[in-house]
PDB file of C-alpha atoms in Angstrom:
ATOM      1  CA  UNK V   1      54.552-111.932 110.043  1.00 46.00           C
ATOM      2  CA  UNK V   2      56.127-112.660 113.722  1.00 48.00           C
ATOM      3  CA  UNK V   3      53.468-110.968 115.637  1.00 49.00           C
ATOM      4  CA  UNK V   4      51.083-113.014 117.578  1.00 53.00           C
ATOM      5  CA  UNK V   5      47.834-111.750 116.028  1.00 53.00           C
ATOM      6  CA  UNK V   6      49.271-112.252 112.746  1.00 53.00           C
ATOM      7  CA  UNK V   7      49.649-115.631 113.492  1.00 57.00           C
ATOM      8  CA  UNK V   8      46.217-116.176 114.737  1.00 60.00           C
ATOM      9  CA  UNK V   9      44.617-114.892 111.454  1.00 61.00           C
ATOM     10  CA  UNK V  10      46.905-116.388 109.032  1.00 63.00           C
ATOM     11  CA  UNK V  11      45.862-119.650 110.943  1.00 63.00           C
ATOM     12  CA  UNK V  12      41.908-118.713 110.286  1.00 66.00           C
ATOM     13  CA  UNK V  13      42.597-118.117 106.778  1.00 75.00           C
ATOM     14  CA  UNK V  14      44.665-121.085 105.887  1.00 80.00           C
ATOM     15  CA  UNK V  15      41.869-123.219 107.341  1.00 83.00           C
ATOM     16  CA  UNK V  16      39.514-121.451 105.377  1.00 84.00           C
ATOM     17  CA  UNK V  17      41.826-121.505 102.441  1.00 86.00           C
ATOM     18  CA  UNK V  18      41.939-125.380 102.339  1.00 86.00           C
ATOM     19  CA  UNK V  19      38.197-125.594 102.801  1.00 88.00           C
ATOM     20  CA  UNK V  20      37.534-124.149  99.995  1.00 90.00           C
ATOM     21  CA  UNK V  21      40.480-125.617  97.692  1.00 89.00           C
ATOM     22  CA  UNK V  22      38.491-128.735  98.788  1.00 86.00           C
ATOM     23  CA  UNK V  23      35.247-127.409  97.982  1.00 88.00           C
ATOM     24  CA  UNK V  24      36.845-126.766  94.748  1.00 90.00           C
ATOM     25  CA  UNK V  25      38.744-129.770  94.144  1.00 89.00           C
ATOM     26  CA  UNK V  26      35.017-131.264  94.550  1.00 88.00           C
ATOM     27  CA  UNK V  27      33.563-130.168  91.285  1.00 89.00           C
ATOM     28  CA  UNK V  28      36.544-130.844  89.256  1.00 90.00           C
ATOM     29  CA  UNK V  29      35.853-134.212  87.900  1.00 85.00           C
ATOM     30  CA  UNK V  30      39.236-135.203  87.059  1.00 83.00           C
ATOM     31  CA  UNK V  31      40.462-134.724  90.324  1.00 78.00           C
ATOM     32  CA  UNK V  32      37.615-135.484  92.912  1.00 65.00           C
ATOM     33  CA  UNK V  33      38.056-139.217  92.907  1.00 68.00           C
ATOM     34  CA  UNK V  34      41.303-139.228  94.798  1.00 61.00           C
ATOM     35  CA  UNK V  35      41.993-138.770  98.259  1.00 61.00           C
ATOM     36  CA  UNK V  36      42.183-134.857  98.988  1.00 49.00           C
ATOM     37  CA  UNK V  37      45.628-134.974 100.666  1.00 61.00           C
ATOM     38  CA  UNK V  38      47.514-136.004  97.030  1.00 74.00           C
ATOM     39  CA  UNK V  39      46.401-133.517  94.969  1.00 82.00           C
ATOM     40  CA  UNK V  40      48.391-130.271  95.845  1.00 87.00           C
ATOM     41  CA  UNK V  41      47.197-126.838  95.588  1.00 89.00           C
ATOM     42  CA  UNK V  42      48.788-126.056  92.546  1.00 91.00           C
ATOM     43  CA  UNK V  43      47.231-129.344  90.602  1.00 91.00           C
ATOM     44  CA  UNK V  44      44.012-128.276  92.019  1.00 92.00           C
ATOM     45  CA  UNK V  45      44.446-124.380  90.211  1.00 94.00           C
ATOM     46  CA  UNK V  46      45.650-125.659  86.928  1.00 94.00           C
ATOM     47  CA  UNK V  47      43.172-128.002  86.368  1.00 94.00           C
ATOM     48  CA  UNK V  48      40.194-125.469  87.794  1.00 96.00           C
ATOM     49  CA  UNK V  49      41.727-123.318  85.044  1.00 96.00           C
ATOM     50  CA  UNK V  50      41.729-126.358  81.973  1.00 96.00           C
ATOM     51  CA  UNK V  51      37.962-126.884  83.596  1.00 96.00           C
ATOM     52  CA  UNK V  52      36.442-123.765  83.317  1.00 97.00           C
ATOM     53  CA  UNK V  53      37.763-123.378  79.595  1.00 97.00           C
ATOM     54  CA  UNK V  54      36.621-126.216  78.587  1.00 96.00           C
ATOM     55  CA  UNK V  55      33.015-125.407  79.590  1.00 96.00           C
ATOM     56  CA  UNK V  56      33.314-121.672  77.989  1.00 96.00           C
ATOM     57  CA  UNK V  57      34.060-123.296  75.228  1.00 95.00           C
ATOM     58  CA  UNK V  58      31.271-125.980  75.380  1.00 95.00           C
ATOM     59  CA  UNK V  59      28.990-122.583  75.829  1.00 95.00           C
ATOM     60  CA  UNK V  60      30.377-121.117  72.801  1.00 93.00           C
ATOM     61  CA  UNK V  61      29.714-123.872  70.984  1.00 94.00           C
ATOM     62  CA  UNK V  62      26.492-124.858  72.198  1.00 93.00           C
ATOM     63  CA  UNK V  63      26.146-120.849  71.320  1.00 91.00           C
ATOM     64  CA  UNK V  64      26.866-121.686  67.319  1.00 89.00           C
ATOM     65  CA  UNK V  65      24.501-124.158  67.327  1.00 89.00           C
ATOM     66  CA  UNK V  66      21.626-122.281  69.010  1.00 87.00           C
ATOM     67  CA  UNK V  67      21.643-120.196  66.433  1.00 82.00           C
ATOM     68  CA  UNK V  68      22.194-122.674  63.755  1.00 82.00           C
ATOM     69  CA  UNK V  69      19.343-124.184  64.916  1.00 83.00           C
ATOM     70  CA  UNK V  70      17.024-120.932  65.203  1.00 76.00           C
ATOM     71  CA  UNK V  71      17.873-119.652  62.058  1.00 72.00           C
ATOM     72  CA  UNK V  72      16.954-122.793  60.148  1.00 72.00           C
ATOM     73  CA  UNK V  73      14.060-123.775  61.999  1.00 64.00           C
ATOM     74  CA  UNK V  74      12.369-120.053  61.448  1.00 58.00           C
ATOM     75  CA  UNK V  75      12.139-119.702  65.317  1.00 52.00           C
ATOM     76  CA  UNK V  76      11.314-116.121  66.188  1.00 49.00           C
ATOM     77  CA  UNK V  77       8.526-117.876  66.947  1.00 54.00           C
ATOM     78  CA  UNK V  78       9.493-121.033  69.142  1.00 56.00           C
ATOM     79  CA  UNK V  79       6.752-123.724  69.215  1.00 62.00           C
ATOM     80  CA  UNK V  80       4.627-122.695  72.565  1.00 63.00           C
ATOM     81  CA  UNK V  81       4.273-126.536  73.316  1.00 63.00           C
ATOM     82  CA  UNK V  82       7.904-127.904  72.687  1.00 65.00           C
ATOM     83  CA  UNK V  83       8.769-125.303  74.984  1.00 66.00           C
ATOM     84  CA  UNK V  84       6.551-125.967  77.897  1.00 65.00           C
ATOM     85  CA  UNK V  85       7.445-129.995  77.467  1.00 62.00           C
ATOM     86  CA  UNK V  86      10.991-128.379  77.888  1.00 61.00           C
ATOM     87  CA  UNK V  87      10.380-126.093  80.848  1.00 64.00           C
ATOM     88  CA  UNK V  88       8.307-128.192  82.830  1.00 58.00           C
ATOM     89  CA  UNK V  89       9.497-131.746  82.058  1.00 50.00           C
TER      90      UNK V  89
ATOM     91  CA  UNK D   1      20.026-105.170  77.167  1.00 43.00           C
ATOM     92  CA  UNK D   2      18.038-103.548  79.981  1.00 43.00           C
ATOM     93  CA  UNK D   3      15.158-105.177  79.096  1.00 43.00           C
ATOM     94  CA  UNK D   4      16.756-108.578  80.300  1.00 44.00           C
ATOM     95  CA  UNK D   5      16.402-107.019  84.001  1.00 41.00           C
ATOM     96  CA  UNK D   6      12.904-106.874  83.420  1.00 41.00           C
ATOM     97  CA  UNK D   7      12.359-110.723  82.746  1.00 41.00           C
ATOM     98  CA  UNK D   8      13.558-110.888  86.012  1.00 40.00           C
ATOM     99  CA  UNK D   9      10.934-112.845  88.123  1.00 39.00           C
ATOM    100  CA  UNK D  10      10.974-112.963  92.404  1.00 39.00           C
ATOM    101  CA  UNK D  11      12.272-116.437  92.767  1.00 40.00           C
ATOM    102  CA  UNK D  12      10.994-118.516  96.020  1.00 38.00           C
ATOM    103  CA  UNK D  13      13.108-118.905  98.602  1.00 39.00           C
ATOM    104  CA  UNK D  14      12.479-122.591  99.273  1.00 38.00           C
ATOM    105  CA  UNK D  15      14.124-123.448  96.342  1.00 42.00           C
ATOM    106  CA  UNK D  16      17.227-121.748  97.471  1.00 43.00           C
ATOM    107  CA  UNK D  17      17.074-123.688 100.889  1.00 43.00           C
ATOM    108  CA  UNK D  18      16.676-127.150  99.934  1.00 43.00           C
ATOM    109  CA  UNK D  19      19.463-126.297  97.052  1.00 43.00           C
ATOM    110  CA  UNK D  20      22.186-125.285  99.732  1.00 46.00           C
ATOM    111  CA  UNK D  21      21.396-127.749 101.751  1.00 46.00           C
ATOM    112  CA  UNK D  22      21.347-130.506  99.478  1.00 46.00           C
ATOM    113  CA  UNK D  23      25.475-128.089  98.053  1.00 47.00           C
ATOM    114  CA  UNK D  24      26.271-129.123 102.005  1.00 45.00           C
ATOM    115  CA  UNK D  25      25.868-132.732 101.555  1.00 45.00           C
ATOM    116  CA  UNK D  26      27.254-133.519  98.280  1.00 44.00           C
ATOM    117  CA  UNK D  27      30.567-131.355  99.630  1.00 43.00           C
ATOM    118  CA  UNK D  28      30.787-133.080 103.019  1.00 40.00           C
ATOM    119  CA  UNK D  29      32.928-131.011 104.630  1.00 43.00           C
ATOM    120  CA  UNK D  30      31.563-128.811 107.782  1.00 43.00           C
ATOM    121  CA  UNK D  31      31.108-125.539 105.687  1.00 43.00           C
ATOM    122  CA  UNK D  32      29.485-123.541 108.159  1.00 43.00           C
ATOM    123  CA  UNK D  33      30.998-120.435 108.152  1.00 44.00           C
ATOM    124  CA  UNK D  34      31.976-119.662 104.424  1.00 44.00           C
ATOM    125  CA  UNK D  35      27.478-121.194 103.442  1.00 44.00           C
ATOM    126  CA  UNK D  36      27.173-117.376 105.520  1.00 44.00           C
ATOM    127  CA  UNK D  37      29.468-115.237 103.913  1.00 50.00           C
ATOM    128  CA  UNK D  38      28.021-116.389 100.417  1.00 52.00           C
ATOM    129  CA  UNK D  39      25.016-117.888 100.220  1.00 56.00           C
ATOM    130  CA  UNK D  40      24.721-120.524  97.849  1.00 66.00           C
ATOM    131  CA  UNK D  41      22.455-120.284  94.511  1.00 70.00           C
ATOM    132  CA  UNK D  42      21.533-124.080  93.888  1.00 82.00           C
ATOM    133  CA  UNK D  43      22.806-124.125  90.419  1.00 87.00           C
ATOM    134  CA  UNK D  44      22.033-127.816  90.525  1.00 85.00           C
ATOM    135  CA  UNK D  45      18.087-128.005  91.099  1.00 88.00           C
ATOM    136  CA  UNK D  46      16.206-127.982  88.323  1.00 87.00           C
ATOM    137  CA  UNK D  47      14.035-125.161  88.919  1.00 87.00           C
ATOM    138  CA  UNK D  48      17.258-123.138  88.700  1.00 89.00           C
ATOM    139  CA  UNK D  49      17.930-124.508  85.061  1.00 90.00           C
ATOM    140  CA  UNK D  50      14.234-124.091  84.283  1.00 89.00           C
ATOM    141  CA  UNK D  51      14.343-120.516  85.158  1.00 89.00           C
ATOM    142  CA  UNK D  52      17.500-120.119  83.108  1.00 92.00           C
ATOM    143  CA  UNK D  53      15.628-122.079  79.928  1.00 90.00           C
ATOM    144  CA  UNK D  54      12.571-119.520  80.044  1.00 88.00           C
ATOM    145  CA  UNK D  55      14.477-116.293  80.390  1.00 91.00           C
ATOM    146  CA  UNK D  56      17.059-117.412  77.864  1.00 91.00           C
ATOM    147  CA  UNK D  57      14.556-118.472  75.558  1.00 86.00           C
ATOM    148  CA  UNK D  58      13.292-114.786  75.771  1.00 86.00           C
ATOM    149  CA  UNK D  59      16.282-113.130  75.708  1.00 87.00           C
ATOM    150  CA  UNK D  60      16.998-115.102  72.047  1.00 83.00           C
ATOM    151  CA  UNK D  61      13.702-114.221  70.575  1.00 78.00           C
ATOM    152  CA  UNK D  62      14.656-110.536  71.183  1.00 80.00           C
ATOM    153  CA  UNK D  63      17.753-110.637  69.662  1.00 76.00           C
ATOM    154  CA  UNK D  64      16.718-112.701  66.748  1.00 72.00           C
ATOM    155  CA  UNK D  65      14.117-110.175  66.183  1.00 72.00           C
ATOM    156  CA  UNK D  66      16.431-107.060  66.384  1.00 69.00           C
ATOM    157  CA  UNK D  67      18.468-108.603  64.115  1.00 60.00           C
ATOM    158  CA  UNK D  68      17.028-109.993  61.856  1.00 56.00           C
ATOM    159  CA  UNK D  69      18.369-108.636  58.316  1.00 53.00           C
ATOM    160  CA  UNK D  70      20.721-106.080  59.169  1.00 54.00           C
ATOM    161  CA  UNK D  71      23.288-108.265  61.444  1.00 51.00           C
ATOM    162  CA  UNK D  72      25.817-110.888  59.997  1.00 53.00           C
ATOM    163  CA  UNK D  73      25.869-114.537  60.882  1.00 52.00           C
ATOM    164  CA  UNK D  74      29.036-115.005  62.458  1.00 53.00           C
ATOM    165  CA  UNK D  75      28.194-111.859  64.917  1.00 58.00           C
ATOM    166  CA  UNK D  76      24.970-113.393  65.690  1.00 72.00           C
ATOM    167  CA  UNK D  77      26.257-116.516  67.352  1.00 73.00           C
ATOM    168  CA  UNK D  78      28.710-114.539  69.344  1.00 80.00           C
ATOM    169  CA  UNK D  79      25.595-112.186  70.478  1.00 82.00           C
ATOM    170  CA  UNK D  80      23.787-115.557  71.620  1.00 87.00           C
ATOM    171  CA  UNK D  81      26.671-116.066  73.546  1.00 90.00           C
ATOM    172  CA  UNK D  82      26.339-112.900  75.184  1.00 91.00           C
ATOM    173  CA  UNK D  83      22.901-113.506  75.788  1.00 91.00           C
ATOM    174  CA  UNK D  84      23.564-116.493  77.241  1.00 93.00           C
ATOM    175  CA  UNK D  85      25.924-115.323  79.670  1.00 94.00           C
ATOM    176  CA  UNK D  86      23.997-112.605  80.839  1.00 94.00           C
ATOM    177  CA  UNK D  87      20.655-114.200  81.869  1.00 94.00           C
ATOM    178  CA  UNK D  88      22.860-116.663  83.399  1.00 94.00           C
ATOM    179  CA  UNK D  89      24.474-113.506  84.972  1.00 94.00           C
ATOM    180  CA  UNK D  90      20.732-112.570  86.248  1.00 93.00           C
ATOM    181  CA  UNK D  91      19.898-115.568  87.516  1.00 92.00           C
ATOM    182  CA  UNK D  92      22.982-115.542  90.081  1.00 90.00           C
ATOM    183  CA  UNK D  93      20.816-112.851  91.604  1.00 88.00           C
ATOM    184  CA  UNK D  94      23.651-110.252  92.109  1.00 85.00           C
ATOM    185  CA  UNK D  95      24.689-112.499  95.052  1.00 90.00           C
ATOM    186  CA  UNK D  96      28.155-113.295  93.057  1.00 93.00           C
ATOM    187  CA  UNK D  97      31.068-110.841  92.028  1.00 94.00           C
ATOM    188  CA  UNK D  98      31.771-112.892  88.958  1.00 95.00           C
ATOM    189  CA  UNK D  99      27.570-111.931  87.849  1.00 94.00           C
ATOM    190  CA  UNK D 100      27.886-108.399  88.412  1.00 95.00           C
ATOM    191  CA  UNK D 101      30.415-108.268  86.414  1.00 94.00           C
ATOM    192  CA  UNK D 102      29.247-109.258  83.444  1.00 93.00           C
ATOM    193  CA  UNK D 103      26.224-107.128  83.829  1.00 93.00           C
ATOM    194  CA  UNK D 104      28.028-104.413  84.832  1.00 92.00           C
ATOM    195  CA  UNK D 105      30.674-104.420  81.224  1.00 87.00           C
ATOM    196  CA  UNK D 106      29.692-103.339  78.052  1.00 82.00           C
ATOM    197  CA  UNK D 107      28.237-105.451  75.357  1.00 73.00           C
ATOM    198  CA  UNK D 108      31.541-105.709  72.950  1.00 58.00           C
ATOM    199  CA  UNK D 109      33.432-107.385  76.228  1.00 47.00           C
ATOM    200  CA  UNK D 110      35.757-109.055  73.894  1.00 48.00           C
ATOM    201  CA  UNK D 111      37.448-106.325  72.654  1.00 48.00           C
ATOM    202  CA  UNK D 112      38.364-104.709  75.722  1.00 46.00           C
ATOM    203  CA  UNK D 113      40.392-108.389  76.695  1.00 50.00           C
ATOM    204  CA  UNK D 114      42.363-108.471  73.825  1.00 49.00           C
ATOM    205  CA  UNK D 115      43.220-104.392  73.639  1.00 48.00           C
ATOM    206  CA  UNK D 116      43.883-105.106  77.670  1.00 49.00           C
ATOM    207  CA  UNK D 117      46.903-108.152  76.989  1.00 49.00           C
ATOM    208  CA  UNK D 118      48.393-105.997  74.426  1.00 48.00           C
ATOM    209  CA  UNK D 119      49.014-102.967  77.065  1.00 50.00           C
ATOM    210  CA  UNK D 120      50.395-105.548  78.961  1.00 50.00           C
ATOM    211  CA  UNK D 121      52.946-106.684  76.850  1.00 51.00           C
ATOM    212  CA  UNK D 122      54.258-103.241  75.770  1.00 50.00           C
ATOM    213  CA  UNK D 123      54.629-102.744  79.667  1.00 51.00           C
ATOM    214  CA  UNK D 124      57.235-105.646  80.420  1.00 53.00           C
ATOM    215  CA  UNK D 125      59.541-103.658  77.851  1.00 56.00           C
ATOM    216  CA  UNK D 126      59.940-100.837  80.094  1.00 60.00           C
ATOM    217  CA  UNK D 127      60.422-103.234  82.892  1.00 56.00           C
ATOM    218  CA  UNK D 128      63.281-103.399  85.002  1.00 59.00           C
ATOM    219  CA  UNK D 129      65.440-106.740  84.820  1.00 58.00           C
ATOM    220  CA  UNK D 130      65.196-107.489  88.140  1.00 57.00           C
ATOM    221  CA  UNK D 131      61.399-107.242  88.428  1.00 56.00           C
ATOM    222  CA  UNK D 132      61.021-109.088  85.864  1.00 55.00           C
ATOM    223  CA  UNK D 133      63.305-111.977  87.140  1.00 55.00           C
ATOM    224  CA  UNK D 134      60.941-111.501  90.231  1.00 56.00           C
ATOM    225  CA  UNK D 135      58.079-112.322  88.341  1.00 56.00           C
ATOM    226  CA  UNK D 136      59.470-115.507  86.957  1.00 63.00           C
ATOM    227  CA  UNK D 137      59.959-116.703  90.629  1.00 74.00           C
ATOM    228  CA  UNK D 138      56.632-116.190  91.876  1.00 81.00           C
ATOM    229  CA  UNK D 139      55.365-119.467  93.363  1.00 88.00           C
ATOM    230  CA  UNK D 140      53.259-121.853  91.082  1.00 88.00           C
ATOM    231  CA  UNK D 141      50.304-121.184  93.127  1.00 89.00           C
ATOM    232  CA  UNK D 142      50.274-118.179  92.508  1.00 90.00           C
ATOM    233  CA  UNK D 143      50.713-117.700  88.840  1.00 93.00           C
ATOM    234  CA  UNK D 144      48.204-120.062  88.509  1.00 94.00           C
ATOM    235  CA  UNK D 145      45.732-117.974  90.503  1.00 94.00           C
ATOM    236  CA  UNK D 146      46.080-115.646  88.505  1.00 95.00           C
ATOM    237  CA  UNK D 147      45.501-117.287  85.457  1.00 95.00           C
ATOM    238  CA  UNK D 148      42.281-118.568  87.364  1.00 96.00           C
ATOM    239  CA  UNK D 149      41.639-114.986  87.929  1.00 96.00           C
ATOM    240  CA  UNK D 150      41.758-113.775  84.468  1.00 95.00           C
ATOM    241  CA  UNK D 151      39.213-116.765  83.914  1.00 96.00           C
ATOM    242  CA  UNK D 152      36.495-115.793  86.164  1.00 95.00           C
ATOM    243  CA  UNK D 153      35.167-112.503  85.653  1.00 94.00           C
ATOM    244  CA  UNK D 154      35.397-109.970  87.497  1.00 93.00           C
ATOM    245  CA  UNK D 155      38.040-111.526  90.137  1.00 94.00           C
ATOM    246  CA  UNK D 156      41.462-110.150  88.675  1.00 93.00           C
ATOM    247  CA  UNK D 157      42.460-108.298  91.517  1.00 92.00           C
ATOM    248  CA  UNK D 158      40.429-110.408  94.879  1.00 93.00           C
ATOM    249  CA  UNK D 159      41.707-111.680  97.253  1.00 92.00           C
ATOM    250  CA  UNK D 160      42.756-115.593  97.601  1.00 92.00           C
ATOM    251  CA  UNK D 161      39.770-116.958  99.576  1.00 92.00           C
ATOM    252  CA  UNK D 162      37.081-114.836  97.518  1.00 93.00           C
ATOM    253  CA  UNK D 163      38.746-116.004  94.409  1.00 95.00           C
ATOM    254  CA  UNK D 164      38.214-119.729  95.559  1.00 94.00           C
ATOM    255  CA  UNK D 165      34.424-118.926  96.627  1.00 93.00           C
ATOM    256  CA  UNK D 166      33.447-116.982  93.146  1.00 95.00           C
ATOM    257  CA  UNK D 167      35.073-120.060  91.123  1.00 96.00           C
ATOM    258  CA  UNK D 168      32.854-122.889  92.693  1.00 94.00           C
ATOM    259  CA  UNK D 169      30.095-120.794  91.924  1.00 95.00           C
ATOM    260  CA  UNK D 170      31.210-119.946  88.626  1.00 96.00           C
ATOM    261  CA  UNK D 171      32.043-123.920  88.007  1.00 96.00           C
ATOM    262  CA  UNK D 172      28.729-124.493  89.072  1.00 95.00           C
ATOM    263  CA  UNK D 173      26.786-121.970  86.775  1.00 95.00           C
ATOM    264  CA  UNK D 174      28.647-122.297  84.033  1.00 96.00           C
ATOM    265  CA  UNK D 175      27.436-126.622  84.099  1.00 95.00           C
ATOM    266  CA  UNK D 176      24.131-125.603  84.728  1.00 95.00           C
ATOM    267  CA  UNK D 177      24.537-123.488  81.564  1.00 96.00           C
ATOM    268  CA  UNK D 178      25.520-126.270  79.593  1.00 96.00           C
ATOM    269  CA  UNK D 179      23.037-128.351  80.611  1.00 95.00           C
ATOM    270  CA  UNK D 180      20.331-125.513  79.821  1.00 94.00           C
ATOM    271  CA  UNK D 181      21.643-125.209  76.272  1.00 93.00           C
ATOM    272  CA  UNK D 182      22.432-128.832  75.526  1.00 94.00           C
ATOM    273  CA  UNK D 183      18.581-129.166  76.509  1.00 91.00           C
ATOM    274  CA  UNK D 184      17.563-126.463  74.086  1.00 89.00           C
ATOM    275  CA  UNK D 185      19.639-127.426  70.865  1.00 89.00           C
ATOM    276  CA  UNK D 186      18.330-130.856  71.609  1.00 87.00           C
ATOM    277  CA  UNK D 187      14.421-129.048  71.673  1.00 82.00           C
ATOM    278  CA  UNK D 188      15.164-126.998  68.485  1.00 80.00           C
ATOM    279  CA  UNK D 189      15.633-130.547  66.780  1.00 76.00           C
ATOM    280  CA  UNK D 190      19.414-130.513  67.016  1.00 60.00           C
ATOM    281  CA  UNK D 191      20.036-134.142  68.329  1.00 55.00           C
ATOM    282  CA  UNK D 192      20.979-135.077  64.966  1.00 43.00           C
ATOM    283  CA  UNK D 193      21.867-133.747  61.695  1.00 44.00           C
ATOM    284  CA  UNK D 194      19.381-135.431  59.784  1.00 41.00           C
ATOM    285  CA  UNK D 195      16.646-134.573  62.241  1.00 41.00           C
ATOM    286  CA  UNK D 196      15.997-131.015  59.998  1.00 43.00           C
ATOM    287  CA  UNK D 197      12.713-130.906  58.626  1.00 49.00           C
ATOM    288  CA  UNK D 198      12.289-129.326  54.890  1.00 44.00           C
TER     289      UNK D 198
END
């Protein structure tokens, strides 16, 4: 860890290390309205973590209902038209 | 599923463009070097989501037509699920570690998580004391990446920096996702419950 080149690259990568925690910290909604410097690292994981189960879980329900949805509407055959309005709103 | 890699259509490569460029602003920060290394997919337009719509809209005619009599309901919405992941999987283009590997695992996914955390556990048993003291000190950072690691697929074992990349793509997809299939339930007629027809 003493070495000079060492130094250099842990250098590169702790730069690139907080750009990205930033980049991060961006798309957490929670977080992104404070000033980046008083959220630590560690805030910054844990709520990444809570963030990305919360939108599995928003899939997996979305998921139940899908199906729901299909099954009672009799849609192996999805309306053509509904569709396009859909796809090219 | 290899008929989802079929669906697969050659997307335009404008699209891509104006999407990064338009990541770069919303981010702010001079992102020059990592926009290289791996190259954004613009989860956000909304040909991205489009494309998502049609092919998952495919994908869950196919399955509701394989199985249609023979496979139970509460299996079916885990299958959409599946679906669901893996077009989304597709659309990421094979650009992301976190995509390949969900195409790249096996269709009952679930079970091999569970049957993995129970190895685990037998393992700390046969432990030594001190390594397991050890573990207990790690640093909060990093026992939280590794819970973030567990969360993303694919990205148990990368390192640090590629761990941070795959997530804010993975953030990203997975809203676009939601979006996409808040959009269709809403289509299907599932704003409300007493929207149902019959």
């Amino acid at each position: 860890m003493s070495g000079q080149k060492s130094c250099r690259a842990s250098n590169l990568n702790e730069n690139e290390i907080n750009d990205l925690v930033w980049r991060l910290q961006a798309l957490l909604p929670r977080l992104n309205r404070r000033t980046d410097s008083r959220v630590s690292v560690s805030k910054i994981l844990k709520e990444t973590c809570s963030h990305i189960k919360k939108l599995q879980k928003e899939v997996e329900e979305l998921s139940e209902r899908v199906i729901e949805l299909m099954e009672s509407a009799d849609i192996t055959e999805i309306d053509e038209e509904s569709l396009r309005r859909l796809l090219l709103h | 599923m290899a008929s989802l890699e079929s669906i697969v259509d050659p997307i335009s490569s404008e699209t891509y463009q104006e999407g990064s460029q338009r990541k770069r602003r919303k981010i702010g920060h001079d992102a020059g070097n990592d926009q290289d290394s791996l190259p954004a997919i613009p989860w956000r337009s909304e040909t991205e989501q489009r494309t998502y719509s049609s092919k998952l809209v495919e994908a869950l005619r196919r399955v509701l037509r394989q199985g249609s009599s023979s496979t139970a309901k509460p299996r079916l919405g885990r299958d959409v699920r599946e679906v669901a992941d893996r077009v989304l999987a597709v659309t990421a283009r094979g650009r992301t570690r976190w995509s390949r590997a969900i195409l790249a695992s096996p269709l009952s996914r679930r079970k091999f998580q569970r049957q993995h955390k129970k190895v685990k556990k037998a393992a700390n048993g046969l432990k030594k004391p001190e390594v397991r003291r050890e573990r207990r000190r790690l640093p909060a950072v990093q026992r939280k990446a590794r819970v973030l690691g567990r969360l993303v697929p694919g990205c148990r074992k990368v390192s640090f920096p590629s761990l941070l990349e795959e997530t804010t793509d993975y953030i990203s997809a997975l809203e676009m996702q939601v979006r996409a299939m808040t959009a269709l339930t809403e289509l299907l007629g599932g704003g409300a419950p007493a929207n149902r027809l019959g």
